[in-house]
Short mmCIF file of C-alpha atoms and ligand atoms in Angstrom, two decimals:
data_model
loop_
_atom_site.label_atom_id
_atom_site.label_comp_id
_atom_site.label_asym_id
_atom_site.label_seq_id
_atom_site.Cartn_x
_atom_site.Cartn_y
_atom_site.Cartn_z
CA MET H 1 -5.72 15.86 5.36
CA ALA H 2 -5.36 14.18 2.00
CA ARG H 3 -5.44 16.57 -0.94
CA PHE H 4 -5.04 16.21 -4.72
CA HIS H 5 -2.73 18.32 -6.80
CA PRO H 6 -1.92 18.20 -10.55
CA LEU H 7 1.76 16.98 -10.93
CA PRO H 8 3.60 16.79 -14.24
CA VAL H 9 4.99 13.51 -15.55
CA ALA H 10 8.77 13.82 -15.86
CA ALA H 11 9.52 10.25 -17.02
CA VAL H 12 7.79 7.08 -18.14
CA ASP H 13 10.12 4.12 -17.78
CA ARG H 14 9.08 0.71 -19.17
CA LEU H 15 10.00 -1.90 -16.58
CA THR H 16 8.60 -5.05 -18.08
CA ASP H 17 6.11 -5.87 -20.86
CA ASP H 18 3.26 -5.09 -18.49
CA SER H 19 4.56 -2.45 -16.16
CA VAL H 20 6.03 1.10 -16.07
CA ALA H 21 7.51 3.47 -13.55
CA LEU H 22 6.09 6.97 -13.62
CA THR H 23 8.24 9.86 -12.27
CA LEU H 24 6.37 12.92 -11.19
CA THR H 25 7.75 16.35 -10.55
CA VAL H 26 6.93 17.97 -7.21
CA PRO H 27 7.09 21.83 -7.47
CA PRO H 28 8.90 23.48 -4.47
CA GLU H 29 5.68 24.84 -2.91
CA LEU H 30 4.18 21.38 -2.63
CA ARG H 31 7.29 19.38 -1.51
CA GLU H 32 6.29 19.57 2.17
CA GLU H 33 2.81 18.11 1.36
CA TYR H 34 4.37 15.21 -0.55
CA ARG H 35 6.91 14.39 2.06
CA HIS H 36 6.46 10.61 2.59
CA ALA H 37 7.64 7.73 4.67
CA PRO H 38 9.22 4.82 2.90
CA GLY H 39 6.49 2.34 1.97
CA GLN H 40 3.64 4.87 1.47
CA HIS H 41 1.52 5.19 -1.65
CA LEU H 42 -0.12 7.79 -3.85
CA ALA H 43 -3.67 7.70 -5.13
CA LEU H 44 -4.05 8.78 -8.75
CA ARG H 45 -7.48 9.87 -10.01
CA ARG H 46 -8.93 10.32 -13.40
CA ARG H 47 -12.35 10.91 -14.94
CA ILE H 48 -13.60 8.46 -17.55
CA ASP H 49 -17.01 9.14 -19.12
CA GLY H 50 -18.08 11.39 -16.18
CA THR H 51 -17.07 8.69 -13.62
CA GLU H 52 -14.15 9.31 -11.27
CA ILE H 53 -11.75 6.38 -10.79
CA ARG H 54 -8.93 6.24 -8.28
CA ARG H 55 -6.08 3.84 -7.97
CA THR H 56 -3.23 3.70 -5.44
CA TYR H 57 0.33 3.11 -6.45
CA SER H 58 3.26 2.63 -4.08
CA ILE H 59 6.11 5.03 -4.20
CA CYS H 60 9.33 3.23 -5.12
CA SER H 61 11.72 6.19 -4.77
CA PRO H 62 13.49 6.55 -1.39
CA ALA H 63 11.89 8.82 1.22
CA PRO H 64 13.36 12.28 1.69
CA ASP H 65 15.61 12.92 4.74
CA PRO H 66 13.48 14.25 7.61
CA ALA H 67 15.95 17.05 8.14
CA GLY H 68 15.91 18.27 4.53
CA GLU H 69 13.41 19.45 1.98
CA GLY H 70 10.43 17.35 0.78
CA PRO H 71 10.90 15.22 -2.44
CA GLU H 72 11.68 16.95 -5.76
CA SER H 73 10.13 13.98 -7.52
CA LEU H 74 8.13 10.83 -6.80
CA ARG H 75 8.36 7.61 -8.64
CA VAL H 76 5.62 4.97 -8.69
CA GLY H 77 5.38 1.56 -10.22
CA VAL H 78 2.29 0.59 -12.16
CA ARG H 79 1.54 -2.87 -13.39
CA LEU H 80 -1.17 -3.69 -15.89
CA VAL H 81 -4.14 -5.26 -14.23
CA GLU H 82 -6.54 -7.19 -16.38
CA GLY H 83 -9.42 -4.95 -17.17
CA GLY H 84 -7.74 -2.18 -15.19
CA ALA H 85 -9.02 1.18 -16.38
CA PHE H 86 -6.10 3.16 -14.84
CA SER H 87 -3.26 0.82 -15.44
CA ALA H 88 -4.06 0.40 -19.10
CA TYR H 89 -4.11 4.19 -19.41
CA ALA H 90 -0.82 4.48 -17.52
CA LEU H 91 0.88 1.96 -19.78
CA LYS H 92 -0.47 3.08 -23.15
CA GLU H 93 -1.38 6.75 -22.89
CA ILE H 94 0.57 8.60 -20.27
CA ASN H 95 3.42 10.77 -21.76
CA ILE H 96 6.10 13.04 -20.46
CA GLY H 97 4.56 16.37 -19.79
CA ASP H 98 1.09 15.14 -18.95
CA GLU H 99 -0.37 16.20 -15.70
CA LEU H 100 -1.78 13.68 -13.24
CA ASP H 101 -4.10 14.33 -10.36
CA VAL H 102 -2.13 12.97 -7.40
CA MET H 103 -3.21 12.66 -3.79
CA THR H 104 -0.79 13.44 -1.00
CA PRO H 105 0.98 10.29 0.41
CA ALA H 106 -0.85 7.87 2.61
CA GLY H 107 -0.47 4.37 4.05
CA ARG H 108 0.95 2.73 7.19
CA PHE H 109 3.02 0.05 5.56
CA THR H 110 6.13 1.99 6.61
CA LEU H 111 9.45 1.64 8.26
CA GLU H 112 11.00 4.15 10.61
CA PRO H 113 14.73 3.66 9.83
CA ALA H 114 16.60 2.25 12.87
CA PRO H 115 19.55 -0.05 13.38
CA GLY H 116 18.87 -3.78 13.18
CA LEU H 117 17.95 -6.60 10.81
CA TYR H 118 14.83 -6.29 8.69
CA ALA H 119 13.32 -8.60 6.16
CA ALA H 120 10.70 -8.63 3.43
CA VAL H 121 8.74 -11.31 1.51
CA VAL H 122 7.31 -9.83 -1.60
CA GLY H 123 5.58 -11.11 -4.70
CA GLY H 124 5.18 -9.43 -8.04
CA SER H 125 4.51 -5.78 -7.82
CA GLY H 126 4.77 -6.05 -4.07
CA ILE H 127 8.44 -5.06 -4.52
CA THR H 128 7.42 -1.40 -5.24
CA PRO H 129 6.97 -0.07 -1.61
CA VAL H 130 9.75 -2.32 -0.32
CA LEU H 131 12.24 -0.94 -2.79
CA SER H 132 11.68 2.44 -1.14
CA ILE H 133 11.94 0.88 2.35
CA VAL H 134 15.16 -0.92 1.60
CA ALA H 135 16.84 2.03 -0.19
CA THR H 136 15.88 4.46 2.62
CA LEU H 137 16.87 2.19 5.46
CA LEU H 138 20.31 1.22 4.09
CA ALA H 139 21.13 4.85 3.09
CA ARG H 140 20.10 6.30 6.47
CA GLU H 141 21.25 3.59 8.92
CA PRO H 142 24.75 2.44 8.34
CA SER H 143 24.43 -0.54 10.69
CA ALA H 144 21.06 -1.75 9.38
CA ARG H 145 20.69 -4.90 7.30
CA PHE H 146 17.93 -6.12 5.15
CA CYS H 147 16.99 -9.58 3.79
CA LEU H 148 14.78 -9.26 0.71
CA ILE H 149 13.02 -12.38 -0.48
CA ARG H 150 11.14 -11.75 -3.73
CA SER H 151 9.14 -14.00 -5.99
CA ASP H 152 7.92 -13.53 -9.46
CA ARG H 153 6.87 -15.64 -12.45
CA THR H 154 9.99 -15.07 -14.67
CA ALA H 155 13.02 -12.81 -14.76
CA ALA H 156 11.38 -11.01 -17.74
CA SER H 157 8.23 -10.28 -15.67
CA THR H 158 10.09 -9.06 -12.60
CA MET H 159 9.74 -5.32 -11.82
CA PHE H 160 12.63 -3.21 -10.75
CA LEU H 161 15.25 -5.84 -11.53
CA GLU H 162 17.91 -3.35 -12.22
CA GLU H 163 17.10 -1.12 -9.28
CA VAL H 164 17.28 -4.01 -6.85
CA ALA H 165 20.54 -5.12 -8.48
CA ASP H 166 21.91 -1.60 -8.02
CA LEU H 167 21.08 -1.67 -4.37
CA LYS H 168 22.78 -5.10 -4.04
CA ASP H 169 25.92 -3.65 -5.70
CA ARG H 170 25.85 -0.58 -3.43
CA TYR H 171 25.34 -2.60 -0.19
CA PRO H 172 26.73 -6.06 -0.86
CA GLU H 173 27.31 -6.81 2.81
CA ARG H 174 24.10 -5.42 4.18
CA LEU H 175 21.52 -6.49 1.61
CA GLN H 176 20.80 -10.16 1.26
CA LEU H 177 18.73 -10.88 -1.79
CA VAL H 178 16.92 -13.99 -2.59
CA THR H 179 14.95 -14.36 -5.79
CA VAL H 180 12.52 -17.25 -6.44
CA LEU H 181 10.99 -17.56 -9.87
CA SER H 182 7.85 -19.74 -10.08
CA ARG H 183 7.89 -20.51 -13.81
CA GLU H 184 11.55 -20.47 -14.78
CA GLU H 185 14.63 -22.49 -13.77
CA GLN H 186 17.28 -20.31 -12.38
CA GLN H 187 20.92 -20.78 -13.24
CA ALA H 188 21.98 -20.79 -9.61
CA GLY H 189 20.39 -20.56 -6.24
CA LEU H 190 16.95 -21.72 -5.31
CA PRO H 191 14.88 -24.11 -7.35
CA SER H 192 11.80 -22.61 -9.05
CA GLY H 193 8.33 -22.86 -7.69
CA ARG H 194 5.83 -20.95 -5.66
CA LEU H 195 6.66 -19.32 -2.28
CA ASP H 196 3.95 -20.79 -0.13
CA ARG H 197 3.62 -21.23 3.61
CA GLU H 198 5.34 -24.69 3.56
CA ARG H 199 8.25 -23.61 1.58
CA LEU H 200 8.81 -20.39 3.58
CA THR H 201 8.63 -22.28 6.84
CA GLY H 202 11.62 -24.35 5.66
CA LEU H 203 13.46 -21.55 3.81
CA LEU H 204 13.35 -18.64 6.24
CA PRO H 205 15.39 -20.23 9.12
CA ALA H 206 17.94 -21.35 6.59
CA LEU H 207 18.44 -17.79 5.33
CA LEU H 208 18.48 -15.64 8.38
CA PRO H 209 18.10 -15.67 12.23
CA VAL H 210 14.23 -15.31 12.16
CA GLU H 211 13.98 -14.43 15.93
CA ARG H 212 16.39 -11.44 15.52
CA VAL H 213 14.45 -9.75 12.71
CA ALA H 214 13.09 -6.39 14.04
CA GLY H 215 10.39 -6.02 11.35
CA TRP H 216 8.91 -8.14 8.60
CA PHE H 217 7.38 -6.61 5.48
CA LEU H 218 5.03 -8.74 3.64
CA CYS H 219 3.65 -7.41 0.33
CA GLY H 220 2.04 -8.77 -2.75
CA PRO H 221 -0.98 -10.90 -3.68
CA TYR H 222 -3.30 -12.02 -0.91
CA GLY H 223 -2.23 -15.64 -1.07
CA LEU H 224 1.48 -14.87 -0.75
CA VAL H 225 1.07 -12.43 2.13
CA GLN H 226 -1.25 -14.89 4.02
CA GLY H 227 1.15 -17.75 3.48
CA ALA H 228 4.07 -15.70 4.68
CA GLU H 229 2.16 -14.59 7.75
CA ARG H 230 1.29 -18.13 8.63
CA ALA H 231 4.89 -19.34 8.15
CA LEU H 232 6.13 -16.56 10.43
CA ARG H 233 3.61 -17.40 13.04
CA GLU H 234 4.60 -21.03 12.89
CA LEU H 235 8.21 -19.84 13.39
CA GLY H 236 7.21 -18.00 16.48
CA VAL H 237 7.29 -14.41 15.17
CA ASP H 238 5.22 -11.96 17.08
CA ARG H 239 2.33 -10.39 15.08
CA ALA H 240 3.48 -6.91 16.19
CA ARG H 241 6.65 -7.38 14.07
CA MET H 242 4.81 -8.05 10.88
CA HIS H 243 3.63 -5.37 8.47
CA GLN H 244 1.40 -6.34 5.63
CA GLU H 245 0.27 -4.73 2.39
CA ILE H 246 -1.98 -6.74 0.05
CA PHE H 247 -2.14 -5.98 -3.66
CA HIS H 248 -4.80 -7.52 -5.94
CA VAL H 249 -7.73 -8.80 -3.82
CA ASP H 250 -10.50 -10.03 -6.03
CA ALA H 251 -13.78 -8.15 -5.60
CA GLY H 252 -15.25 -11.37 -4.04
CA SER H 253 -18.75 -11.35 -2.63
CA ALA H 254 -19.41 -9.11 0.32
CA PRO H 255 -21.11 -10.71 3.29
CA ALA H 256 -24.81 -10.40 3.52
CA ALA H 257 -26.17 -7.48 5.56
CA SER H 258 -26.29 -8.29 9.22
CA ALA H 259 -29.72 -9.09 10.56
CA SER H 260 -29.09 -6.75 13.44
CA ALA H 261 -28.64 -3.75 11.23
CA PRO H 262 -31.15 -1.00 12.15
CA ALA H 263 -33.81 0.04 9.57
CA HIS H 264 -32.72 3.62 9.78
CA SER H 265 -29.43 5.06 10.86
CA THR H 266 -27.42 8.22 10.55
CA VAL H 267 -23.71 8.91 10.26
CA THR H 268 -22.09 12.00 11.77
CA ALA H 269 -18.68 12.62 10.30
CA ARG H 270 -15.96 15.13 11.11
CA LEU H 271 -13.67 15.85 8.18
CA ASP H 272 -11.08 18.54 7.84
CA GLY H 273 -12.49 20.27 10.92
CA ARG H 274 -16.08 20.36 9.76
CA GLY H 275 -18.86 18.08 10.73
CA GLY H 276 -22.28 16.91 9.42
CA THR H 277 -24.95 14.34 10.02
CA TRP H 278 -26.60 12.43 7.16
CA PRO H 279 -29.01 9.43 6.83
CA VAL H 280 -27.36 6.22 5.60
CA ARG H 281 -29.11 4.75 2.59
CA GLU H 282 -29.89 1.03 2.59
CA GLY H 283 -26.89 -1.10 1.61
CA GLU H 284 -24.44 1.73 1.10
CA SER H 285 -21.21 2.00 3.11
CA LEU H 286 -20.56 4.83 5.44
CA LEU H 287 -17.96 6.22 2.99
CA GLU H 288 -20.67 6.43 0.29
CA THR H 289 -23.00 8.27 2.62
CA VAL H 290 -20.21 10.73 3.55
CA LEU H 291 -19.12 11.16 -0.06
CA ARG H 292 -22.62 12.10 -1.25
CA ASN H 293 -22.43 15.06 1.15
CA ARG H 294 -18.75 15.70 1.34
CA PRO H 295 -17.01 14.84 -1.91
CA ASP H 296 -13.61 15.63 -0.26
CA ALA H 297 -13.78 12.54 1.92
CA PRO H 298 -10.59 10.53 1.46
CA TYR H 299 -10.60 7.17 -0.41
CA ALA H 300 -8.75 5.39 -3.07
CA CYS H 301 -9.51 1.71 -3.60
CA LYS H 302 -13.02 1.35 -2.03
CA GLY H 303 -12.02 -2.31 -1.55
CA GLY H 304 -10.60 -2.43 2.01
CA VAL H 305 -7.03 -2.61 0.76
CA CYS H 306 -5.37 0.84 0.79
CA GLY H 307 -6.45 2.20 4.19
CA THR H 308 -6.96 5.76 2.80
CA CYS H 309 -10.59 5.92 4.20
CA ARG H 310 -9.50 5.14 7.73
CA ALA H 311 -11.58 6.85 10.40
CA PHE H 312 -11.93 6.77 14.09
CA LEU H 313 -15.23 5.39 15.34
CA VAL H 314 -16.24 7.89 17.93
CA ALA H 315 -19.69 6.51 18.65
CA GLY H 316 -21.97 3.54 17.66
CA GLU H 317 -21.04 0.28 16.13
CA VAL H 318 -20.22 -0.79 12.58
CA ARG H 319 -19.76 -4.03 10.65
CA MET H 320 -16.82 -4.12 8.26
CA ASP H 321 -17.14 -6.24 5.18
CA ARG H 322 -13.44 -6.80 4.93
CA ASN H 323 -10.24 -5.35 6.08
CA PHE H 324 -6.93 -5.89 4.40
CA ALA H 325 -5.45 -2.52 5.42
CA LEU H 326 -5.73 -1.96 9.23
CA GLU H 327 -3.52 -3.75 11.68
CA THR H 328 -5.11 -5.36 14.72
CA GLU H 329 -3.81 -2.59 17.01
CA GLU H 330 -5.62 -0.06 14.84
CA THR H 331 -9.00 -1.82 14.88
CA GLU H 332 -8.56 -2.43 18.66
CA ALA H 333 -7.81 1.28 19.10
CA GLY H 334 -11.13 2.06 17.39
CA TYR H 335 -10.23 2.68 13.70
CA VAL H 336 -12.43 1.46 10.89
CA LEU H 337 -12.35 1.52 7.12
CA ALA H 338 -15.29 3.73 6.02
CA CYS H 339 -15.52 2.11 2.69
CA GLN H 340 -16.21 -1.31 4.26
CA SER H 341 -18.38 -0.07 7.21
CA HIS H 342 -22.08 -0.43 7.62
CA PRO H 343 -24.01 0.79 10.67
CA LEU H 344 -25.13 -1.69 13.34
CA THR H 345 -26.61 1.11 15.50
CA GLU H 346 -28.93 3.94 14.71
CA ARG H 347 -26.27 6.49 15.21
CA VAL H 348 -22.67 6.26 14.14
CA GLU H 349 -20.03 8.88 14.49
CA LEU H 350 -16.77 8.93 12.53
CA ASP H 351 -13.79 11.20 12.87
CA PHE H 352 -11.61 11.26 9.71
CA ASP H 353 -9.25 13.83 11.21
CA ARG H 354 -7.97 11.58 14.06
S1 FES V 401 -10.68 3.36 0.23
FE1 FES V 401 -9.07 1.87 0.30
S2 FES V 401 -9.59 0.89 2.16
FE2 FES V 401 -11.19 2.17 1.98
#
């Protein structure tokens, strides 16, 4: 069950003009709760003028060894988003010693370290979870290899440049690093330009044996992740080997309510071992109904991106506005995103504990 705890800020490191890395100290009694897999994220929350806002940020520090203690500290990368209430605060106001309200780790964009070849295509701040994945994998699995293909606008705007260079120095044989800058000529290597589907379809087979990659990690803006997924499908990669995490999806327009939606419906939800049944107000998502009655319901982005509000649909049917978080296997198994779900039957039952 996701919980929030106040964690002190131990360091604020400026990465680029528009991004910082925040290091948070985890006290000994909470280390087990903050044990995380490489690739997971943390939701941070803050109240502004009486309104609670939450944002998720990926953990960039390596995951703790399963046989040892939970992490002593956690590091997250924050990039300034235009009009972003939390990111502007993180960049301009957070200081060492401040306490932040931090949710326990969540997310399924993760890698269970195992021998083999892995690869990632990342854009912009999409490097953040992949940095943790690469560092954890290469440290734990001496025979594993990783091909990291990253794109950014310019070298100056590239997050974690030094950290990635350090990994390359530490594992020169096992980490293949390819950087593509869209707005800057590079001294050596690849020509500049965007990493789109067409380019990746030509580039990937030239870089690595695509068919031997055990897991692909695609992370960044929606367009890049979609383009990479299409390129991999064209190259014959099985969908089950692809993991995706999308950052920055525009709010967009939600589809109009389905004509078959019932006039009145109720949602029954089980959360942290306790259940309740409540009427769903017109137009609201199931998460909103549950939150009015159970403020401890888990959520972070409310935009169908982070997956924190995942619940098992025990009974009834729902319509999801959008889903950028759940894998096909999860939706087929019966999981939904509560923040995107609207009832299609008079009775809907969700289980947040499954
Ligand atoms: S709260 Fe992020 S997907 Fe629902």
